[in-house]
Coordinates of C-alpha atoms in Angstrom, one line a residue:
Chain A
X150 CA 6.0 -32.6 -1.6
X151 CA 4.7 -32.7 1.9
X152 CA 4.4 -30.6 5.1
X153 CA 8.0 -31.4 6.0
X154 CA 9.6 -30.3 2.8
X155 CA 11.7 -27.2 3.1
X156 CA 10.6 -23.8 1.7
X157 CA 13.0 -23.8 -1.2
X158 CA 12.0 -27.2 -2.4
X159 CA 8.3 -26.3 -2.2
X160 CA 8.9 -23.1 -4.2
X161 CA 10.9 -25.0 -6.8
X162 CA 8.1 -27.6 -7.0
X163 CA 5.6 -24.8 -7.5
X164 CA 7.7 -23.4 -10.3
X165 CA 7.4 -26.8 -11.9
X166 CA 3.6 -26.6 -11.7
X167 CA 2.8 -28.2 -8.3
X168 CA 0.1 -26.0 -6.8
X169 CA -0.1 -28.2 -3.7
X170 CA 3.5 -27.2 -2.9
X171 CA 2.5 -23.5 -3.0
X172 CA -0.5 -24.2 -0.7
X173 CA 1.8 -25.8 1.9
X174 CA 4.2 -22.9 1.6
X175 CA 1.4 -20.4 1.9
X176 CA -0.2 -22.0 4.9
X177 CA 3.2 -22.2 6.6
X178 CA 4.0 -18.5 6.3
X179 CA 0.7 -16.7 5.9
X180 CA 0.2 -16.1 9.7
X181 CA 3.6 -14.6 10.4
X182 CA 3.6 -12.4 7.3
X183 CA 0.1 -11.2 8.0
X184 CA 0.9 -10.3 11.7
X185 CA 4.1 -8.6 10.6
X186 CA 2.2 -6.4 8.2
X187 CA -0.8 -5.7 10.4
X188 CA 1.4 -4.7 13.4
X189 CA 3.8 -2.8 11.2
X190 CA 1.4 -0.6 9.3
X191 CA -1.3 -0.6 12.0
X192 CA -4.1 -0.6 9.4
X193 CA -5.6 -4.0 8.7
X194 CA -7.1 -3.0 5.4
X195 CA -3.8 -1.7 4.1
X196 CA -2.0 -4.7 5.6
X197 CA -4.4 -7.0 3.7
X198 CA -3.7 -5.2 0.5
X199 CA 0.1 -5.4 0.9
X200 CA -0.2 -9.0 2.0
X201 CA -2.1 -9.8 -1.2
X202 CA 0.4 -7.9 -3.3
X203 CA 3.4 -9.7 -1.8
X204 CA 2.0 -13.1 -2.4
X205 CA 0.9 -12.3 -5.9
X206 CA 4.4 -11.0 -6.4
X207 CA 5.8 -14.4 -5.4
X208 CA 3.3 -16.2 -7.7
X209 CA 4.2 -14.0 -10.7
X210 CA 7.9 -14.4 -10.1
X211 CA 7.8 -18.1 -9.8
X212 CA 9.3 -18.8 -13.2
X213 CA 12.3 -16.7 -12.3
X214 CA 12.8 -18.2 -8.8
X215 CA 16.2 -19.7 -8.1
X216 CA 16.7 -21.3 -4.7
X217 CA 19.9 -19.3 -4.0
X218 CA 18.6 -17.5 -0.9
X219 CA 16.2 -18.5 1.9
X220 CA 12.6 -18.3 0.8
X221 CA 11.6 -16.3 3.8
X222 CA 14.2 -13.7 3.1
X223 CA 12.8 -13.4 -0.4
X224 CA 9.2 -13.3 0.9
X225 CA 9.8 -10.7 3.6
X226 CA 12.0 -8.6 1.3
X227 CA 9.0 -8.4 -1.1
X228 CA 6.6 -7.6 1.7
X229 CA 9.0 -4.9 3.0
X230 CA 9.3 -3.3 -0.4
X231 CA 5.5 -3.2 -0.8
X232 CA 5.3 -1.6 2.6
X233 CA 7.9 1.0 1.6
X234 CA 5.9 1.7 -1.6
X235 CA 2.9 2.2 0.6
X236 CA 4.8 4.7 2.9
X237 CA 5.9 6.5 -0.2
X238 CA 2.4 7.0 -1.4
X239 CA 1.4 8.6 1.8
X240 CA 1.7 12.4 2.2
X241 CA 4.1 11.9 5.1
X242 CA 6.4 9.7 3.0
X243 CA 8.8 7.1 4.5
X244 CA 8.9 7.3 8.3
X245 CA 12.0 9.2 9.5
X246 CA 13.1 6.3 11.6
X247 CA 14.2 4.5 8.4
X248 CA 16.7 7.2 7.8
X249 CA 17.7 8.3 11.3
X250 CA 19.1 5.2 12.8
X251 CA 19.9 5.3 16.5
X252 CA 23.5 5.6 17.6
X253 CA 24.9 2.1 17.7
X254 CA 26.3 2.7 21.1
X255 CA 23.9 1.0 23.5
X256 CA 22.4 2.7 26.5
X257 CA 23.2 1.1 29.8
X258 CA 20.3 -1.0 30.8
X259 CA 19.1 -1.2 34.4
X260 CA 19.2 -4.7 35.9
X261 CA 15.8 -6.1 35.8
X262 CA 14.6 -9.2 37.5
X263 CA 12.5 -11.2 35.0
X264 CA 9.7 -13.3 36.2
X265 CA 7.6 -15.6 34.1
X266 CA 3.9 -14.8 34.6
X267 CA 2.3 -17.3 36.9
X268 CA -1.0 -17.9 35.1
X269 CA -2.6 -17.6 31.7
X270 CA -4.4 -14.4 32.6
X271 CA -1.1 -12.7 33.5
X272 CA 0.5 -14.0 30.3
X273 CA -2.4 -12.4 28.3
X274 CA -2.2 -9.2 30.2
X275 CA 1.6 -8.9 29.6
X276 CA 1.2 -9.8 25.9
X277 CA -1.4 -7.1 25.5
X278 CA 0.9 -4.6 27.2
X279 CA 3.8 -5.7 25.0
X280 CA 1.8 -5.3 21.8
X281 CA 0.9 -1.7 22.9
X282 CA 4.6 -1.0 23.4
X283 CA 5.5 -2.5 20.1
X284 CA 3.0 -0.3 18.3
X285 CA 4.7 2.8 19.9
X286 CA 8.2 1.9 18.6
X287 CA 9.6 3.9 15.8
X288 CA 8.7 2.1 12.5
X289 CA 12.1 0.8 11.6
X290 CA 12.7 -0.6 15.1
X291 CA 9.2 -2.1 15.2
X292 CA 9.8 -3.8 11.8
X293 CA 13.1 -5.3 12.9
X294 CA 11.5 -6.7 16.1
X295 CA 8.5 -8.1 14.2
X296 CA 10.7 -9.8 11.6
X297 CA 12.7 -11.4 14.3
X298 CA 9.7 -12.6 16.2
X299 CA 7.3 -13.5 13.4
X300 CA 9.7 -14.7 10.7
X301 CA 12.4 -16.0 13.1
X302 CA 15.0 -14.1 11.2
X303 CA 18.6 -13.6 12.2
X304 CA 20.2 -10.2 12.2
X305 CA 21.8 -10.9 8.8
X306 CA 18.5 -12.1 7.3
X307 CA 16.6 -9.0 8.6
X308 CA 19.3 -6.8 7.1
X309 CA 18.8 -8.5 3.7
X310 CA 15.1 -8.3 3.9
X311 CA 15.0 -4.6 4.8
X312 CA 17.9 -3.5 2.6
X313 CA 20.2 -2.2 5.3
X314 CA 23.6 -3.4 6.6
X315 CA 23.8 -5.9 9.5
X316 CA 25.0 -3.2 12.0
X317 CA 22.0 -1.1 11.3
X318 CA 19.6 -4.0 11.7
X319 CA 21.4 -5.0 15.0
X320 CA 21.2 -1.5 16.3
X321 CA 17.5 -1.2 15.5
X322 CA 16.8 -4.5 17.2
X323 CA 18.8 -3.6 20.3
X324 CA 17.0 -0.3 20.7
X325 CA 13.7 -2.0 20.2
X326 CA 14.4 -4.6 22.9
X327 CA 15.7 -2.0 25.3
X328 CA 12.6 0.1 24.9
X329 CA 10.3 -2.8 25.2
X330 CA 12.0 -4.1 28.3
X331 CA 11.9 -0.7 29.9
X332 CA 8.2 -0.4 29.1
X333 CA 7.4 -3.8 30.6
X334 CA 9.0 -2.9 33.9
X335 CA 6.9 -2.7 37.0
X336 CA 8.1 -2.4 40.6
X337 CA 7.5 -5.0 43.2
X338 CA 6.7 -4.2 46.8
X339 CA 10.5 -4.1 47.7
X340 CA 11.1 -1.5 45.0
X341 CA 12.9 -3.9 42.7
X342 CA 12.1 -3.5 39.0
X343 CA 10.4 -6.6 37.7
X344 CA 8.2 -7.6 34.9
Chain B
X1026 CA 7.5 -19.3 14.9
X1027 CA 9.4 -19.0 18.2
X1028 CA 13.0 -18.2 18.2
X1029 CA 15.5 -20.5 19.8
X1030 CA 18.0 -18.8 22.1
X1031 CA 21.0 -17.8 20.1
X1032 CA 24.1 -15.6 20.4
X1033 CA 21.9 -12.7 19.6
X1034 CA 19.7 -13.4 22.6
X1035 CA 22.9 -13.4 24.8
X1036 CA 23.8 -10.1 23.2
X1037 CA 20.4 -8.7 24.0
X1038 CA 19.5 -9.6 27.6
X1039 CA 15.8 -9.9 28.0
X1040 CA 14.9 -10.6 24.4
X1041 CA 14.1 -14.2 25.2
X1042 CA 11.6 -13.1 27.8
X1043 CA 10.1 -10.6 25.4
X1044 CA 9.9 -13.3 22.8
X1045 CA 7.9 -15.5 25.1
X1046 CA 5.6 -12.7 26.1
X1047 CA 5.1 -11.7 22.5
X1048 CA 4.1 -15.2 21.4
X1049 CA 1.6 -15.5 24.3
X1050 CA -0.4 -12.8 22.5
X1051 CA -3.1 -13.2 19.8
X1052 CA -2.0 -15.1 16.7
X1053 CA -4.2 -13.4 14.1
X1054 CA -4.4 -14.9 10.7
X1055 CA -5.5 -13.4 7.4
X1056 CA -9.2 -13.6 6.6
X1057 CA -10.4 -16.5 4.6
X1058 CA -11.3 -14.5 1.5
X1059 CA -7.6 -13.5 1.2
X1060 CA -6.5 -17.2 1.4
X1061 CA -9.0 -18.1 -1.3
X1062 CA -8.0 -15.2 -3.5
X1063 CA -4.2 -16.0 -3.3
X1064 CA -4.6 -19.7 -3.7
X1065 CA -6.8 -19.1 -6.7
X1066 CA -4.2 -16.8 -8.2
X1067 CA -1.6 -19.5 -7.6
X1068 CA -3.7 -22.1 -9.5
X1069 CA -4.5 -19.7 -12.3
X1070 CA -0.9 -18.8 -12.8
X1071 CA 0.1 -22.5 -13.2
X1072 CA -2.8 -23.2 -15.5
X1073 CA -2.0 -20.2 -17.7
X1074 CA 1.6 -21.2 -17.9
X1075 CA 0.6 -24.6 -19.1
X1076 CA -2.0 -23.2 -21.4
X1077 CA 0.4 -20.7 -22.8
X1078 CA 2.9 -23.5 -23.7
X1079 CA 0.2 -25.8 -25.1
X1080 CA -1.4 -22.9 -26.9
X1081 CA 1.8 -21.9 -28.7
X1082 CA 2.1 -25.3 -30.3
X1083 CA -1.6 -25.8 -30.8
X1084 CA -2.1 -22.5 -32.6
X1085 CA 1.2 -22.2 -34.3
X1086 CA 0.5 -24.4 -37.3
X1087 CA -3.1 -23.2 -38.1
X1088 CA -1.9 -19.5 -37.9
X1089 CA 1.0 -20.2 -40.2
X1090 CA -1.3 -22.0 -42.6
X1091 CA -3.8 -19.2 -42.5
X1092 CA -1.1 -16.6 -43.2
X1093 CA 0.1 -18.6 -46.2
X1094 CA -3.5 -18.9 -47.6
X1095 CA -4.1 -15.1 -47.1
X1096 CA -0.9 -14.2 -48.8
X1097 CA -1.5 -16.6 -51.7
X1098 CA -5.0 -15.3 -52.3
X1099 CA -3.8 -11.7 -52.3
X1100 CA -1.1 -12.5 -54.8
X1101 CA -3.5 -14.4 -57.1
X1102 CA -6.1 -11.5 -56.9
X1103 CA -3.4 -8.9 -57.8
X1104 CA -2.2 -11.0 -60.6
X1105 CA -5.7 -11.4 -62.0
X1106 CA -6.2 -7.6 -61.8
X1107 CA -3.1 -7.2 -63.9
X1108 CA -4.3 -9.7 -66.4
X1109 CA -1.7 -12.3 -65.6
X1110 CA -2.7 -15.9 -65.4
X1111 CA -1.7 -17.0 -62.0
X1112 CA -1.3 -20.6 -63.1
X1113 CA 1.5 -19.6 -65.5
X1114 CA 5.0 -19.8 -64.2
X1115 CA 5.6 -16.0 -64.3
X1116 CA 4.7 -15.2 -60.7
X1117 CA 7.9 -13.3 -60.1
X1118 CA 7.3 -11.1 -63.0
X1119 CA 3.7 -10.4 -62.0
X1120 CA 4.8 -9.4 -58.6
X1121 CA 7.4 -7.0 -60.0
X1122 CA 4.7 -5.4 -62.1
X1123 CA 2.2 -4.8 -59.3
X1124 CA 1.6 -1.0 -59.2
X1125 CA 2.7 0.8 -56.1
X1126 CA -0.8 1.6 -55.1
X1127 CA -1.9 -2.0 -55.3
X1128 CA 1.2 -3.0 -53.4
X1129 CA 0.4 -0.7 -50.5
X1130 CA -3.1 -1.9 -50.5
X1131 CA -1.9 -5.4 -50.1
X1132 CA 0.3 -4.5 -47.1
X1133 CA -2.0 -2.1 -45.4
X1134 CA -4.3 -4.7 -43.8
X1135 CA -1.3 -6.5 -42.4
X1136 CA -0.1 -3.3 -40.7
X1137 CA -3.5 -2.5 -39.3
X1138 CA -3.8 -6.0 -38.0
X1139 CA -0.5 -5.7 -36.3
X1140 CA -1.4 -2.4 -34.7
X1141 CA -4.6 -3.7 -33.3
X1142 CA -2.9 -6.8 -31.9
X1143 CA -0.2 -4.9 -29.9
X1144 CA -2.4 -3.5 -27.1
X1145 CA -3.8 -7.0 -26.5
X1146 CA -0.2 -8.3 -26.0
X1147 CA 0.3 -5.8 -23.2
X1148 CA -3.1 -6.3 -21.7
X1149 CA -2.3 -9.9 -21.2
X1150 CA -0.2 -9.0 -18.2
X1151 CA -2.5 -7.7 -15.4
X1152 CA 0.2 -5.5 -14.0
X1153 CA 0.4 -3.7 -17.3
X1154 CA -3.3 -3.4 -18.2
X1155 CA -3.3 0.3 -18.1
X1156 CA -0.2 0.7 -20.1
X1157 CA -0.1 1.1 -23.8
X1158 CA 2.2 -0.8 -26.2
X1159 CA 5.9 -0.2 -26.6
X1160 CA 6.7 2.7 -28.8
X1161 CA 8.8 2.4 -32.0
X1162 CA 12.5 3.1 -31.9
X1163 CA 11.7 6.6 -33.3
X1164 CA 9.7 7.3 -30.2
X1165 CA 12.5 6.4 -27.9
X1166 CA 14.9 8.5 -29.8
X1167 CA 12.5 11.4 -29.6
X1168 CA 12.1 10.9 -26.0
X1169 CA 15.8 11.4 -25.5
X1170 CA 16.1 14.2 -28.0
X1171 CA 16.0 17.9 -27.2
X1172 CA 12.5 19.5 -27.2
X1173 CA 11.2 20.1 -30.7
X1174 CA 7.5 20.6 -31.4
X1175 CA 7.6 18.5 -34.5
X1176 CA 9.2 15.5 -32.8
X1177 CA 6.8 15.8 -29.9
X1178 CA 3.8 15.7 -32.3
X1179 CA 5.3 12.7 -34.0
X1180 CA 5.8 11.0 -30.7
X1181 CA 2.2 11.6 -29.8
X1182 CA 1.1 10.3 -33.1
X1183 CA 3.2 7.2 -32.7
X1184 CA 1.7 6.7 -29.3
X1185 CA -1.9 7.1 -30.6
X1186 CA -1.4 5.0 -33.7
X1187 CA 0.2 2.1 -31.8
X1188 CA -2.6 2.4 -29.3
X1189 CA -5.0 1.5 -32.1
X1190 CA -6.2 5.0 -33.0
X1191 CA -6.0 5.8 -36.7
X1192 CA -3.8 8.6 -38.1
X1193 CA -6.9 10.5 -39.3
X1194 CA -8.4 10.6 -35.9
X1195 CA -5.1 11.8 -34.6
X1196 CA -5.0 14.9 -36.8
X1197 CA -8.2 16.1 -35.1
X1198 CA -7.1 14.9 -31.6
X1199 CA -3.7 16.6 -31.9
X1200 CA -5.4 20.0 -31.6
X1201 CA -6.7 18.9 -28.2
X1202 CA -3.3 18.3 -26.7
X1203 CA -3.3 19.5 -23.2
X1204 CA -0.9 20.5 -20.5
X1205 CA -1.0 17.0 -19.0
X1206 CA 0.3 15.4 -22.2
X1207 CA 2.9 18.1 -22.6
X1208 CA 4.1 17.4 -19.0
X1209 CA 4.1 13.7 -19.7
X1210 CA 6.1 14.3 -22.9
X1211 CA 8.6 16.3 -21.1
X1212 CA 9.0 13.9 -18.2
X1213 CA 9.4 10.9 -20.6
X1214 CA 12.0 12.8 -22.7
X1215 CA 13.9 13.7 -19.6
X1216 CA 13.8 10.3 -17.9
X1217 CA 14.2 8.0 -20.8
X1218 CA 17.7 9.3 -21.7
X1219 CA 19.6 6.1 -21.1
X1220 CA 20.5 3.4 -23.6
X1221 CA 17.9 0.8 -24.3
X1222 CA 15.2 2.7 -22.5
X1223 CA 11.9 1.0 -23.3
X1224 CA 8.9 3.3 -23.0
X1225 CA 5.3 2.3 -22.8
X1226 CA 2.7 5.0 -22.5
X1227 CA -1.0 5.7 -22.4
X1228 CA -2.4 9.2 -22.4
X1229 CA -5.9 8.4 -21.4
X1230 CA -5.2 6.3 -18.4
X1231 CA -5.9 6.5 -14.7
X1232 CA -3.9 6.0 -11.5
X1233 CA -4.3 6.1 -7.8
X1234 CA -2.4 8.4 -5.5
X1235 CA -3.1 9.2 -1.9
X1236 CA -6.3 7.2 -2.0
X1237 CA -7.7 9.2 -4.9
X1238 CA -8.1 8.2 -8.6
X1239 CA -6.7 10.6 -11.2
X1240 CA -7.1 10.5 -14.9
X1241 CA -4.1 11.3 -17.1
X1242 CA -1.0 10.0 -18.7
X1243 CA 0.9 7.0 -17.4
X1244 CA 4.3 6.1 -18.9
X1245 CA 6.5 3.2 -17.8
X1246 CA 10.2 3.3 -18.7
X1247 CA 12.1 0.0 -18.3
X1248 CA 15.8 -0.3 -18.5
X1249 CA 18.9 -2.0 -17.3
X1250 CA 20.9 -0.4 -14.5
X1251 CA 24.1 -2.2 -15.5
X1252 CA 24.0 -0.2 -18.8
X1253 CA 24.0 3.2 -17.0
X1254 CA 27.1 5.2 -17.0
X1255 CA 28.9 4.8 -13.7
X1256 CA 28.6 8.5 -12.7
X1257 CA 24.9 8.9 -13.5
X1258 CA 21.8 7.3 -11.9
X1259 CA 18.3 7.2 -13.4
X1260 CA 15.1 8.6 -12.2
X1261 CA 16.2 12.0 -11.1
X1262 CA 16.1 13.8 -14.4
X1263 CA 12.7 15.2 -13.9
X1264 CA 13.5 16.6 -10.5
X1265 CA 13.6 20.4 -10.6
X1266 CA 16.8 21.1 -8.8
X1267 CA 17.3 24.7 -7.7
X1268 CA 18.5 26.8 -10.7
X1269 CA 17.8 24.0 -13.2
X1270 CA 16.0 24.4 -16.5
X1271 CA 12.9 22.6 -15.0
X1272 CA 12.8 25.0 -12.1
X1273 CA 13.0 27.9 -14.4
X1274 CA 10.0 26.5 -16.3
X1275 CA 8.0 26.6 -13.1
X1276 CA 8.3 23.0 -11.9
X1277 CA 8.4 22.6 -8.1
X1278 CA 8.9 19.6 -5.9
X1279 CA 6.1 18.9 -3.4
X1280 CA 6.8 15.4 -2.2
X1281 CA 10.2 13.8 -2.1
X1282 CA 10.8 10.3 -0.8
X1283 CA 13.8 8.5 -2.2
X1284 CA 15.6 5.4 -0.8
X1285 CA 18.2 2.8 -1.7
X1286 CA 15.6 0.8 -3.7
X1287 CA 14.1 3.6 -5.7
X1288 CA 13.1 7.2 -6.0
X1289 CA 9.7 8.8 -5.5
X1290 CA 8.8 12.4 -6.0
X1291 CA 5.8 14.6 -6.9
X1292 CA 6.3 17.8 -8.9
X1293 CA 3.8 20.4 -9.9
X1294 CA 3.5 23.2 -12.3
X1295 CA 0.4 25.4 -12.4
X1296 CA -2.5 23.1 -13.2
X1297 CA -0.5 19.9 -13.6
X1298 CA 1.3 17.5 -11.3
X1299 CA 3.5 14.5 -12.1
X1300 CA 4.7 11.7 -10.0
X1301 CA 7.9 9.9 -10.7
X1302 CA 8.2 6.5 -9.1
X1303 CA 11.5 4.7 -9.8
X1304 CA 12.2 1.2 -8.6
X1305 CA 15.3 -0.9 -8.6
X1306 CA 17.2 -3.3 -6.5
X1307 CA 19.6 -1.3 -4.2
X1308 CA 21.6 -4.4 -3.3
X1309 CA 22.8 -5.4 0.1
X1310 CA 26.1 -4.2 1.5
X1311 CA 26.1 -6.8 4.2
X1312 CA 25.8 -9.8 1.9
X1313 CA 28.6 -10.2 -0.6
X1314 CA 26.8 -13.2 -2.2
X1315 CA 23.7 -11.2 -3.0
X1316 CA 23.6 -10.2 -6.6
X1317 CA 21.1 -7.3 -7.1
X1318 CA 18.8 -7.4 -10.1
X1319 CA 19.8 -5.0 -12.9
X1320 CA 16.2 -4.2 -13.9
X1321 CA 15.1 -0.7 -13.5
X1322 CA 11.6 0.7 -13.9
X1323 CA 10.4 4.3 -13.7
X1324 CA 6.7 5.1 -13.8
X1325 CA 5.6 8.6 -14.6
X1326 CA 2.0 9.6 -13.9
X1327 CA 0.7 13.1 -14.8
X1328 CA -2.7 14.6 -14.2
X1329 CA -4.4 17.9 -13.5
X1330 CA -4.1 19.3 -10.1
X1331 CA -7.2 18.5 -8.1

């Protein structure tokens, strides 16, 4: 097993007792899973707890692991479930956005000229602004966006990981993207919307 | 992990631009203590799997041998008490003539030994460390049976005895039954109605809820969703619907948060509250190849209202 082995092969090797395979798998995915959780629940201490629980869940279930689905789908499904458990334990319960999905009919978007930032400082500034907008998204839309960006998941994989159908996942993502684009808009000196 | 442009990007104009902006931001990583803890857990799990396998073979023979020796010595002692020469080939007769009292003495230590071993079996799994051993078949039947004080007491007795507390201790402790245990009895009886429900319960346990630790009863009911009747789900039977028997008893819902992968609610009655947390795999409508797990677990936690 080495760094180029695919996730399923690594997990299968770990099931067979190869701890090194798990370490490769963990180092490959720890950052994206961690960022997904921190940005989703907005509380680093809770995110760390859920992160730990999700990985321990993978470890404990290793003997039952069968490589029938993508490992990342399995991993993020576990993390998502732990997150939902966390929401359930809160007095406010599961955020309403998980039940009240937006109408799948998309709002018409204004044409926006997109410009790549010219220097590193601009890139950082825009990234910071974007993270602020992501934090303000409804929870279910934020989760969908984060799963796409951090885990690189397709709509279908996000749907499996979050336990909804593909249409719902797509609708959540489209709304998230629309809101983020709208929030990133600025106006140039000719009055054209750019960002 | 940056996405490559796909049909989805084309469907969502601007998402590629957002993606680039997103990945230009800080790439935070988990703290090193988390890495260490998880990797240590991964190593420990592999070691314990290997040890468990090796241990089974390593200890199997000596334990069997020890059991044979203990049994043989017991038989010889009993035969000597009865005046039978153990070396004579009349062992079967001697065994038949062992008085009932002596026979029960011979079997008692084995039963006690078994009772003491059971909690350790469950403590071996860290996820189940606060949960007592599985109840006997009688307990499960009682759990599903209509309320009857005698059966409730027997259920409690079973629970205590299997938890390692002697029957004599129980007779004194039974007078101290409190509202929390009564609530837990009721919840388990209502929720463990389905076939093959497997109940583990501990009355003097603790659990965390809304960042507070509560002392009380914790019961875990395991089952198989595929065995449930098609028209009836699990986990809702302690929910005091309007006009229900539970509502008439004074139970009220204060938190309700269900979903496709489980149920969660908190109910209260005067000085007691209970939480019902049911978990199962809700499946995935969008993926016909996904086979949901049939396992079902309902955790009941009851304590005094703070």
